[in-house]
PDB file of C-alpha atoms and ligand atoms in Angstrom:
ATOM      1  CA  MET A 205     -21.973  -0.760  -8.346  1.00 45.00           C
ATOM      2  CA  GLY A 206     -22.555  -2.700  -5.118  1.00 45.00           C
ATOM      3  CA  GLN A 207     -22.994  -1.920  -1.415  1.00 47.00           C
ATOM      4  CA  HIS A 208     -21.269  -3.879   1.355  1.00 45.00           C
ATOM      5  CA  SER A 209     -21.282  -2.587   4.877  1.00 40.00           C
ATOM      6  CA  ALA A 210     -21.761  -5.633   7.091  1.00 41.00           C
ATOM      7  CA  PHE A 211     -18.860  -5.216   9.535  1.00 40.00           C
ATOM      8  CA  SER A 212     -17.809  -1.610   9.191  1.00 46.00           C
ATOM      9  CA  LEU A 213     -19.062   1.719  10.307  1.00 74.00           C
ATOM     10  CA  LEU A 214     -17.930   3.432   7.104  1.00 82.00           C
ATOM     11  CA  PRO A 215     -20.387   2.354   4.379  1.00 88.00           C
ATOM     12  CA  ILE A 216     -18.710   0.934   1.255  1.00 93.00           C
ATOM     13  CA  ALA A 217     -19.609   1.385  -2.411  1.00 94.00           C
ATOM     14  CA  ALA A 218     -17.825  -0.419  -5.259  1.00 96.00           C
ATOM     15  CA  HIS A 219     -17.409   0.348  -8.975  1.00 97.00           C
ATOM     16  CA  HIS A 220     -16.037  -2.544 -11.031  1.00 98.00           C
ATOM     17  CA  LEU A 221     -14.650  -1.394 -14.383  1.00 98.00           C
ATOM     18  CA  ASP A 222     -13.051  -3.277 -17.248  1.00 98.00           C
ATOM     19  CA  THR A 223     -10.291  -1.212 -18.886  1.00 98.00           C
ATOM     20  CA  VAL A 224      -9.135   2.143 -17.550  1.00 98.00           C
ATOM     21  CA  ALA A 225      -5.983   4.231 -17.869  1.00 98.00           C
ATOM     22  CA  SER A 226      -5.504   4.016 -14.088  1.00 98.00           C
ATOM     23  CA  THR A 227      -7.920   3.357 -11.231  1.00 98.00           C
ATOM     24  CA  MET A 228      -6.399   6.493  -9.620  1.00 98.00           C
ATOM     25  CA  ASP A 229      -7.808   8.565 -12.497  1.00 98.00           C
ATOM     26  CA  ALA A 230     -11.121   6.678 -12.438  1.00 98.00           C
ATOM     27  CA  ALA A 231     -11.385   7.501  -8.721  1.00 97.00           C
ATOM     28  CA  LYS A 232     -10.671  11.177  -9.467  1.00 97.00           C
ATOM     29  CA  GLU A 233     -13.489  11.154 -12.040  1.00 96.00           C
ATOM     30  CA  ILE A 234     -15.827   9.924  -9.302  1.00 93.00           C
ATOM     31  CA  LEU A 235     -14.726  12.830  -7.116  1.00 93.00           C
ATOM     32  CA  LYS A 236     -15.975  15.323  -9.732  1.00 93.00           C
ATOM     33  CA  GLN A 237     -19.447  14.637  -8.276  1.00 90.00           C
ATOM     34  CA  PRO A 238     -19.940  14.692  -4.506  1.00 83.00           C
ATOM     35  CA  PRO A 239     -19.103  11.050  -3.659  1.00 77.00           C
ATOM     36  CA  PRO A 240     -21.270   9.021  -1.285  1.00 79.00           C
ATOM     37  CA  ALA A 241     -20.170   9.161   2.364  1.00 85.00           C
ATOM     38  CA  GLY A 242     -17.856   6.392   3.525  1.00 90.00           C
ATOM     39  CA  LEU A 243     -15.377   4.427   1.460  1.00 94.00           C
ATOM     40  CA  VAL A 244     -15.768   4.191  -2.316  1.00 95.00           C
ATOM     41  CA  TYR A 245     -13.550   1.882  -4.319  1.00 97.00           C
ATOM     42  CA  VAL A 246     -12.879   1.292  -7.983  1.00 98.00           C
ATOM     43  CA  THR A 247     -11.417  -1.866  -9.507  1.00 98.00           C
ATOM     44  CA  ALA A 248     -10.336  -2.499 -13.084  1.00 98.00           C
ATOM     45  CA  ARG A 249      -9.514  -5.681 -14.956  1.00 98.00           C
ATOM     46  CA  VAL A 250      -6.781  -3.945 -16.945  1.00 98.00           C
ATOM     47  CA  GLN A 251      -4.991  -0.586 -16.705  1.00 98.00           C
ATOM     48  CA  THR A 252      -3.419   0.919 -19.785  1.00 98.00           C
ATOM     49  CA  ALA A 253      -1.442   3.579 -17.880  1.00 98.00           C
ATOM     50  CA  GLY A 254      -1.033   2.144 -14.379  1.00 97.00           C
ATOM     51  CA  ARG A 255       1.431   4.081 -12.263  1.00 96.00           C
ATOM     52  CA  GLY A 256       3.590   3.353  -9.273  1.00 94.00           C
ATOM     53  CA  THR A 257       5.395   5.557  -6.795  1.00 90.00           C
ATOM     54  CA  GLN A 258       7.961   8.107  -8.029  1.00 85.00           C
ATOM     55  CA  GLY A 259       6.313   8.253 -11.441  1.00 87.00           C
ATOM     56  CA  ARG A 260       7.199   4.658 -12.269  1.00 90.00           C
ATOM     57  CA  VAL A 261       5.093   2.584 -14.646  1.00 93.00           C
ATOM     58  CA  TRP A 262       2.963  -0.142 -13.025  1.00 95.00           C
ATOM     59  CA  GLN A 263       2.387  -2.692 -15.741  1.00 94.00           C
ATOM     60  CA  SER A 264      -1.190  -3.889 -15.468  1.00 96.00           C
ATOM     61  CA  PRO A 265      -2.040  -7.000 -17.524  1.00 96.00           C
ATOM     62  CA  PRO A 266      -5.266  -8.923 -16.828  1.00 97.00           C
ATOM     63  CA  GLY A 267      -5.133 -11.380 -13.918  1.00 97.00           C
ATOM     64  CA  ASN A 268      -3.729  -9.068 -11.248  1.00 97.00           C
ATOM     65  CA  LEU A 269      -5.706  -6.839  -8.897  1.00 98.00           C
ATOM     66  CA  TYR A 270      -5.908  -3.092  -9.507  1.00 98.00           C
ATOM     67  CA  MET A 271      -8.010  -0.953  -7.203  1.00 98.00           C
ATOM     68  CA  THR A 272      -8.258   2.491  -5.610  1.00 98.00           C
ATOM     69  CA  CYS A 273     -10.084   3.244  -2.353  1.00 97.00           C
ATOM     70  CA  VAL A 274     -11.304   6.780  -1.702  1.00 96.00           C
ATOM     71  CA  VAL A 275     -11.981   8.155   1.770  1.00 93.00           C
ATOM     72  CA  SER A 276     -12.790  11.728   2.742  1.00 91.00           C
ATOM     73  CA  LEU A 277     -10.133  13.443   4.826  1.00 88.00           C
ATOM     74  CA  GLU A 278     -12.952  14.855   6.914  1.00 86.00           C
ATOM     75  CA  ALA A 279     -13.862  11.323   7.972  1.00 82.00           C
ATOM     76  CA  LEU A 280     -10.216  10.587   8.737  1.00 84.00           C
ATOM     77  CA  SER A 281      -8.613  13.676  10.243  1.00 78.00           C
ATOM     78  CA  GLU A 282      -5.455  15.055   8.621  1.00 79.00           C
ATOM     79  CA  ALA A 283      -3.368  13.979  11.617  1.00 83.00           C
ATOM     80  CA  ARG A 284      -3.832  10.405  10.478  1.00 88.00           C
ATOM     81  CA  LEU A 285      -2.322  10.937   7.017  1.00 88.00           C
ATOM     82  CA  PRO A 286       1.339  10.115   7.819  1.00 88.00           C
ATOM     83  CA  THR A 287       0.463   6.728   9.315  1.00 92.00           C
ATOM     84  CA  LEU A 288      -2.191   5.867   6.733  1.00 93.00           C
ATOM     85  CA  PRO A 289       0.186   3.809   4.533  1.00 92.00           C
ATOM     86  CA  LEU A 290       1.167   1.822   7.600  1.00 95.00           C
ATOM     87  CA  GLU A 291      -2.475   1.179   8.493  1.00 95.00           C
ATOM     88  CA  ALA A 292      -3.290   0.226   4.895  1.00 97.00           C
ATOM     89  CA  GLY A 293      -0.171  -1.971   4.729  1.00 97.00           C
ATOM     90  CA  LEU A 294      -1.225  -3.820   7.869  1.00 97.00           C
ATOM     91  CA  VAL A 295      -4.676  -4.458   6.394  1.00 98.00           C
ATOM     92  CA  LEU A 296      -3.105  -5.789   3.209  1.00 98.00           C
ATOM     93  CA  HIS A 297      -0.569  -7.940   5.042  1.00 98.00           C
ATOM     94  CA  ARG A 298      -3.275  -9.469   7.262  1.00 98.00           C
ATOM     95  CA  LEU A 299      -5.434 -10.201   4.230  1.00 98.00           C
ATOM     96  CA  ILE A 300      -2.744 -11.851   2.100  1.00 98.00           C
ATOM     97  CA  VAL A 301      -1.256 -13.791   5.035  1.00 98.00           C
ATOM     98  CA  SER A 302      -4.679 -15.269   5.777  1.00 98.00           C
ATOM     99  CA  ARG A 303      -4.815 -16.615   2.200  1.00 98.00           C
ATOM    100  CA  LEU A 304      -1.314 -18.115   2.156  1.00 97.00           C
ATOM    101  CA  PRO A 305      -0.490 -21.665   3.205  1.00 96.00           C
ATOM    102  CA  PHE A 306       0.770 -21.759   6.761  1.00 96.00           C
ATOM    103  CA  GLU A 307       4.405 -22.458   5.852  1.00 95.00           C
ATOM    104  CA  ALA A 308       4.635 -19.446   3.497  1.00 95.00           C
ATOM    105  CA  ARG A 309       3.238 -16.927   6.002  1.00 96.00           C
ATOM    106  CA  PRO A 310       6.487 -15.900   7.725  1.00 95.00           C
ATOM    107  CA  ALA A 311       7.961 -15.023   4.304  1.00 96.00           C
ATOM    108  CA  LEU A 312       5.551 -12.121   3.794  1.00 97.00           C
ATOM    109  CA  TRP A 313       6.656  -8.708   5.059  1.00 97.00           C
ATOM    110  CA  LEU A 314       6.117  -4.984   4.586  1.00 97.00           C
ATOM    111  CA  LYS A 315       8.756  -2.599   3.321  1.00 94.00           C
ATOM    112  CA  TRP A 316       8.323   1.073   4.170  1.00 91.00           C
ATOM    113  CA  PRO A 317       6.170   2.805   3.297  1.00 85.00           C
ATOM    114  CA  ASN A 318       3.863   0.317   1.601  1.00 84.00           C
ATOM    115  CA  ASP A 319       5.408  -2.500  -0.429  1.00 92.00           C
ATOM    116  CA  LEU A 320       4.433  -6.086   0.250  1.00 96.00           C
ATOM    117  CA  LEU A 321       7.359  -8.462  -0.249  1.00 95.00           C
ATOM    118  CA  LEU A 322       7.749 -12.218  -0.205  1.00 95.00           C
ATOM    119  CA  GLN A 323      11.093 -13.656   0.832  1.00 91.00           C
ATOM    120  CA  THR A 324      11.292 -17.162  -0.581  1.00 84.00           C
ATOM    121  CA  GLY A 325      14.952 -16.920  -1.632  1.00 83.00           C
ATOM    122  CA  PRO A 326      17.926 -14.649  -1.018  1.00 84.00           C
ATOM    123  CA  VAL A 327      16.160 -11.731  -2.737  1.00 84.00           C
ATOM    124  CA  ALA A 328      12.670 -10.657  -1.673  1.00 88.00           C
ATOM    125  CA  THR A 329      10.160 -10.360  -4.507  1.00 91.00           C
ATOM    126  CA  LYS A 330       7.533  -7.634  -4.668  1.00 92.00           C
ATOM    127  CA  VAL A 331       4.005  -9.025  -4.649  1.00 95.00           C
ATOM    128  CA  ALA A 332       1.999  -5.826  -4.084  1.00 96.00           C
ATOM    129  CA  GLY A 333       2.460  -2.067  -4.031  1.00 95.00           C
ATOM    130  CA  MET A 334       0.436   0.929  -2.942  1.00 96.00           C
ATOM    131  CA  LEU A 335       0.228   4.429  -4.309  1.00 96.00           C
ATOM    132  CA  ILE A 336      -1.340   7.051  -2.062  1.00 95.00           C
ATOM    133  CA  GLU A 337      -2.490  10.418  -3.348  1.00 95.00           C
ATOM    134  CA  VAL A 338      -4.473  13.269  -1.853  1.00 93.00           C
ATOM    135  CA  HIS A 339      -7.069  14.859  -4.149  1.00 94.00           C
ATOM    136  CA  ARG A 340      -9.951  17.278  -3.506  1.00 91.00           C
ATOM    137  CA  GLY A 341     -10.053  16.665   0.246  1.00 90.00           C
ATOM    138  CA  HIS A 342      -9.888  12.900  -0.170  1.00 93.00           C
ATOM    139  CA  VAL A 343      -7.193  10.324   0.219  1.00 94.00           C
ATOM    140  CA  LEU A 344      -6.817   7.792  -2.603  1.00 96.00           C
ATOM    141  CA  VAL A 345      -5.245   4.460  -1.708  1.00 97.00           C
ATOM    142  CA  GLY A 346      -4.251   2.663  -4.915  1.00 98.00           C
ATOM    143  CA  LEU A 347      -3.388  -1.002  -4.592  1.00 98.00           C
ATOM    144  CA  GLY A 348      -1.855  -3.363  -7.113  1.00 98.00           C
ATOM    145  CA  VAL A 349      -1.552  -7.029  -6.133  1.00 97.00           C
ATOM    146  CA  ASN A 350       0.343  -9.462  -8.342  1.00 96.00           C
ATOM    147  CA  LEU A 351      -1.864 -12.539  -8.512  1.00 97.00           C
ATOM    148  CA  ALA A 352      -1.389 -14.088 -11.969  1.00 95.00           C
ATOM    149  CA  GLU A 353       2.062 -12.673 -12.572  1.00 88.00           C
ATOM    150  CA  GLY A 354       4.720 -10.260 -11.385  1.00 87.00           C
ATOM    151  CA  PRO A 355       5.357  -7.825 -14.222  1.00 86.00           C
ATOM    152  CA  GLU A 356       8.816  -6.317 -14.362  1.00 80.00           C
ATOM    153  CA  ILE A 357       9.219  -3.161 -12.270  1.00 74.00           C
ATOM    154  CA  ASP A 358      11.807  -0.459 -12.532  1.00 69.00           C
ATOM    155  CA  ASP A 359      12.767  -0.750  -8.866  1.00 63.00           C
ATOM    156  CA  GLY A 360      16.514  -1.191  -8.711  1.00 62.00           C
ATOM    157  CA  GLY A 361      16.174  -4.633 -10.281  1.00 63.00           C
ATOM    158  CA  ARG A 362      13.895  -5.980  -7.555  1.00 69.00           C
ATOM    159  CA  PRO A 363      12.071  -9.007  -8.994  1.00 76.00           C
ATOM    160  CA  ALA A 364       8.281  -9.230  -8.818  1.00 76.00           C
ATOM    161  CA  ALA A 365       6.221 -12.397  -8.447  1.00 78.00           C
ATOM    162  CA  GLY A 366       2.608 -13.562  -8.699  1.00 89.00           C
ATOM    163  CA  LEU A 367       0.909 -15.048  -5.631  1.00 95.00           C
ATOM    164  CA  ALA A 368      -1.553 -17.391  -7.366  1.00 95.00           C
ATOM    165  CA  GLU A 369       0.903 -20.277  -7.546  1.00 92.00           C
ATOM    166  CA  LEU A 370       1.079 -20.334  -3.743  1.00 94.00           C
ATOM    167  CA  SER A 371      -2.614 -20.608  -2.989  1.00 96.00           C
ATOM    168  CA  ASP A 372      -6.005 -21.115  -4.653  1.00 96.00           C
ATOM    169  CA  ALA A 373      -7.295 -18.316  -2.437  1.00 97.00           C
ATOM    170  CA  LEU A 374      -5.031 -15.943  -4.403  1.00 97.00           C
ATOM    171  CA  HIS A 375      -6.148 -17.134  -7.830  1.00 97.00           C
ATOM    172  CA  PRO A 376      -6.977 -14.339 -10.326  1.00 97.00           C
ATOM    173  CA  GLU A 377     -10.632 -15.440 -10.166  1.00 97.00           C
ATOM    174  CA  LYS A 378     -10.639 -14.334  -6.516  1.00 97.00           C
ATOM    175  CA  ARG A 379      -9.601 -10.821  -7.548  1.00 97.00           C
ATOM    176  CA  LEU A 380     -12.873  -9.123  -6.633  1.00 98.00           C
ATOM    177  CA  ASP A 381     -13.193 -11.063  -3.339  1.00 98.00           C
ATOM    178  CA  ILE A 382      -9.738  -9.847  -2.414  1.00 98.00           C
ATOM    179  CA  ALA A 383     -10.677  -6.293  -3.413  1.00 98.00           C
ATOM    180  CA  GLU A 384     -13.812  -6.423  -1.285  1.00 98.00           C
ATOM    181  CA  ALA A 385     -11.896  -7.866   1.668  1.00 98.00           C
ATOM    182  CA  PHE A 386      -9.263  -5.109   1.398  1.00 98.00           C
ATOM    183  CA  ALA A 387     -11.911  -2.365   1.211  1.00 97.00           C
ATOM    184  CA  SER A 388     -13.785  -3.850   4.207  1.00 95.00           C
ATOM    185  CA  GLY A 389     -10.561  -4.214   6.196  1.00 96.00           C
ATOM    186  CA  LEU A 390      -9.560  -0.640   5.420  1.00 96.00           C
ATOM    187  CA  ALA A 391     -13.008   0.705   6.317  1.00 93.00           C
ATOM    188  CA  GLU A 392     -12.955  -1.240   9.568  1.00 92.00           C
ATOM    189  CA  THR A 393      -9.477   0.027  10.441  1.00 92.00           C
ATOM    190  CA  LEU A 394     -10.283   3.625   9.546  1.00 90.00           C
ATOM    191  CA  SER A 395     -13.719   3.803  11.182  1.00 85.00           C
ATOM    192  CA  PRO A 396     -12.690   4.311  14.815  1.00 80.00           C
ATOM    193  CA  SER A 397     -11.452   7.808  15.434  1.00 81.00           C
ATOM    194  CA  TRP A 398      -7.750   8.502  15.556  1.00 84.00           C
ATOM    195  CA  SER A 399      -5.878   8.678  18.843  1.00 87.00           C
ATOM    196  CA  THR A 400      -2.312   8.737  20.082  1.00 90.00           C
ATOM    197  CA  GLU A 401      -2.881   5.227  21.407  1.00 92.00           C
ATOM    198  CA  LYS A 402      -3.954   3.961  17.966  1.00 92.00           C
ATOM    199  CA  ARG A 403      -0.956   5.640  16.355  1.00 93.00           C
ATOM    200  CA  ARG A 404       1.398   3.857  18.773  1.00 94.00           C
ATOM    201  CA  GLU A 405      -0.301   0.486  18.200  1.00 95.00           C
ATOM    202  CA  THR A 406      -0.038   0.938  14.429  1.00 95.00           C
ATOM    203  CA  ILE A 407       3.663   1.791  14.619  1.00 96.00           C
ATOM    204  CA  LYS A 408       4.335  -1.166  16.908  1.00 96.00           C
ATOM    205  CA  ALA A 409       2.380  -3.636  14.775  1.00 97.00           C
ATOM    206  CA  TRP A 410       4.024  -2.407  11.581  1.00 96.00           C
ATOM    207  CA  SER A 411       7.501  -2.532  13.128  1.00 96.00           C
ATOM    208  CA  ARG A 412       7.013  -6.228  13.902  1.00 96.00           C
ATOM    209  CA  ILE A 413       6.187  -7.063  10.287  1.00 96.00           C
ATOM    210  CA  THR A 414       9.032  -5.274   8.532  1.00 96.00           C
ATOM    211  CA  ARG A 415      12.648  -6.489   8.260  1.00 95.00           C
ATOM    212  CA  TRP A 416      15.022  -4.079   9.925  1.00 95.00           C
ATOM    213  CA  ASN A 417      18.125  -5.760   8.505  1.00 92.00           C
ATOM    214  CA  GLU A 418      17.100  -5.169   4.848  1.00 90.00           C
ATOM    215  CA  PRO A 419      18.760  -2.120   3.242  1.00 90.00           C
ATOM    216  CA  VAL A 420      16.521   0.492   1.616  1.00 87.00           C
ATOM    217  CA  LYS A 421      17.497   1.937  -1.761  1.00 84.00           C
ATOM    218  CA  LEU A 422      16.817   5.643  -2.155  1.00 82.00           C
ATOM    219  CA  ARG A 423      16.146   6.292  -5.786  1.00 69.00           C
ATOM    220  CA  GLY A 424      14.927   9.050  -8.017  1.00 58.00           C
ATOM    221  CA  ARG A 425      15.259  11.840  -5.450  1.00 56.00           C
ATOM    222  CA  SER A 426      16.013  15.335  -6.679  1.00 52.00           C
ATOM    223  CA  PRO A 427      19.602  15.568  -7.860  1.00 51.00           C
ATOM    224  CA  GLY A 428      20.176  18.458  -5.395  1.00 55.00           C
ATOM    225  CA  ILE A 429      19.889  16.113  -2.425  1.00 56.00           C
ATOM    226  CA  PRO A 430      23.226  14.623  -1.342  1.00 54.00           C
ATOM    227  CA  GLN A 431      23.426  10.879  -2.022  1.00 54.00           C
ATOM    228  CA  ALA A 432      20.174  10.918  -4.015  1.00 55.00           C
ATOM    229  CA  ASP A 433      20.666   7.253  -4.940  1.00 67.00           C
ATOM    230  CA  ALA A 434      22.135   5.954  -1.669  1.00 82.00           C
ATOM    231  CA  THR A 435      21.484   2.617   0.002  1.00 88.00           C
ATOM    232  CA  VAL A 436      20.616   3.153   3.665  1.00 93.00           C
ATOM    233  CA  MET A 437      19.696   1.015   6.647  1.00 95.00           C
ATOM    234  CA  PRO A 438      16.284   1.444   8.274  1.00 95.00           C
ATOM    235  CA  LEU A 439      16.506   2.205  12.006  1.00 96.00           C
ATOM    236  CA  GLN A 440      13.027   2.889  13.349  1.00 96.00           C
ATOM    237  CA  LEU A 441       9.713   4.587  12.691  1.00 95.00           C
ATOM    238  CA  THR A 442       9.278   8.026  14.187  1.00 94.00           C
ATOM    239  CA  GLU A 443       6.200   8.901  16.268  1.00 90.00           C
ATOM    240  CA  GLN A 444       4.610  10.148  13.029  1.00 89.00           C
ATOM    241  CA  GLY A 445       5.294   6.964  11.072  1.00 90.00           C
ATOM    242  CA  HIS A 446       8.187   8.417   9.046  1.00 92.00           C
ATOM    243  CA  LEU A 447      11.262   6.193   8.602  1.00 94.00           C
ATOM    244  CA  GLU A 448      14.547   7.064  10.265  1.00 95.00           C
ATOM    245  CA  VAL A 449      17.502   5.629   8.314  1.00 94.00           C
ATOM    246  CA  ARG A 450      21.288   5.580   8.624  1.00 94.00           C
ATOM    247  CA  HIS A 451      23.538   6.431   5.686  1.00 93.00           C
ATOM    248  CA  ALA A 452      26.854   4.635   5.111  1.00 92.00           C
ATOM    249  CA  ASP A 453      28.698   7.639   6.586  1.00 93.00           C
ATOM    250  CA  GLY A 454      26.712   7.326   9.834  1.00 94.00           C
ATOM    251  CA  ARG A 455      24.437  10.298   9.135  1.00 94.00           C
ATOM    252  CA  HIS A 456      20.771   9.837  10.063  1.00 95.00           C
ATOM    253  CA  GLU A 457      17.903  11.012   7.863  1.00 93.00           C
ATOM    254  CA  THR A 458      14.129  10.852   8.250  1.00 94.00           C
ATOM    255  CA  LEU A 459      12.278   9.713   5.126  1.00 91.00           C
ATOM    256  CA  VAL A 460       8.772  11.011   4.498  1.00 89.00           C
ATOM    257  CA  ALA A 461       6.396   9.226   2.089  1.00 83.00           C
ATOM    258  CA  GLU A 462       6.119  11.129  -1.196  1.00 76.00           C
ATOM    259  CA  TYR A 463       2.407  11.989  -0.987  1.00 69.00           C
ATOM    260  CA  LEU A 464       3.203  14.072   2.109  1.00 67.00           C
ATOM    261  CA  TRP A 465       5.875  16.183   0.365  1.00 64.00           C
TER     262      TRP A 465
HETATM  263  C1  LIG B 746       4.308   1.011  -6.231  1.00 76.04           C
HETATM  264  O1  LIG B 746       4.702   0.090  -5.553  1.00 76.04           O
HETATM  265  O2  LIG B 746       5.059   1.665  -6.959  1.00 76.04           O
HETATM  266  C2  LIG B 746       2.849   1.363  -6.169  1.00 76.04           C
HETATM  267  C3  LIG B 746       2.042   0.604  -7.178  1.00 76.04           C
HETATM  268  C4  LIG B 746       0.565   0.963  -7.138  1.00 76.04           C
HETATM  269  C5  LIG B 746      -0.190   0.339  -8.286  1.00 76.04           C
HETATM  270  C6  LIG B 746      -1.666   0.520  -8.138  1.00 76.04           C
HETATM  271  S1  LIG B 746      -2.571  -0.467  -9.283  1.00 76.04           S
HETATM  272  C7  LIG B 746      -4.034   0.366  -8.840  1.00 76.04           C
HETATM  273  C8  LIG B 746      -3.690   1.826  -8.711  1.00 76.04           C
HETATM  274  N1  LIG B 746      -3.729   2.454 -10.018  1.00 76.04           N
HETATM  275  C9  LIG B 746      -2.532   2.853 -10.417  1.00 76.04           C
HETATM  276  O3  LIG B 746      -2.295   3.419 -11.502  1.00 76.04           O
HETATM  277  N2  LIG B 746      -1.605   2.575  -9.485  1.00 76.04           N
HETATM  278  C10 LIG B 746      -2.188   1.931  -8.332  1.00 76.04           C
END
């Protein structure tokens, strides 16, 4: 366990583990005791039951980064929850961009609510994903970054890729540096109190980094919902950070990230 708080108001504590089922569960174990104030994060070398959004499996071999950050909702304010994935996505994007060679930087973008994609060919590959959960008055931000390799994901056939081949700064040996930088960036972003102004800035910054001409596949929604598996076009973020999309028949729908359901 280490302490790093140099540039952030929220103090940070780290737990580095070897093999866990999921860092989400390891973080929940920590929450059985009153956790220290600030941001606590857990990393693991390997996960045996890593999970992604919508109950998907997140394969977790050694060499990639697996971590979960825990922050108290009291420190955050509940009003911030809907835009939290956007804030966390911006931190992640900034961090990975800074470690990529200059020419690869424009290829990195965020897909709502919190996938990090790299567009080096006609099809964008997934290089990182986030899973956000709320548990015992805390928000858990789980992050998986493909460094050594991009394990297959059940995501409509979207390919995944590892980032290490693009830059030494994204080598698996840098895994814990990257984890620390993400935790520090998140703590720094989340430390100032929430305001309408900050919400607008977040939405604007995020909107510049996504690709509005890339269709979004809706998958795995309850069968009762019309067009549960439709492909839709993203239109804009709402004031709350939800995604407004257009269906093929012209109908608009607002998508809400699953941890807010
Ligand atoms: C997704 O894109 O589906 C989200 C993937 C989130 C994976 C990370 S790895 C660390 C943390 N522990 C988990 O079991 N999942 C998240």
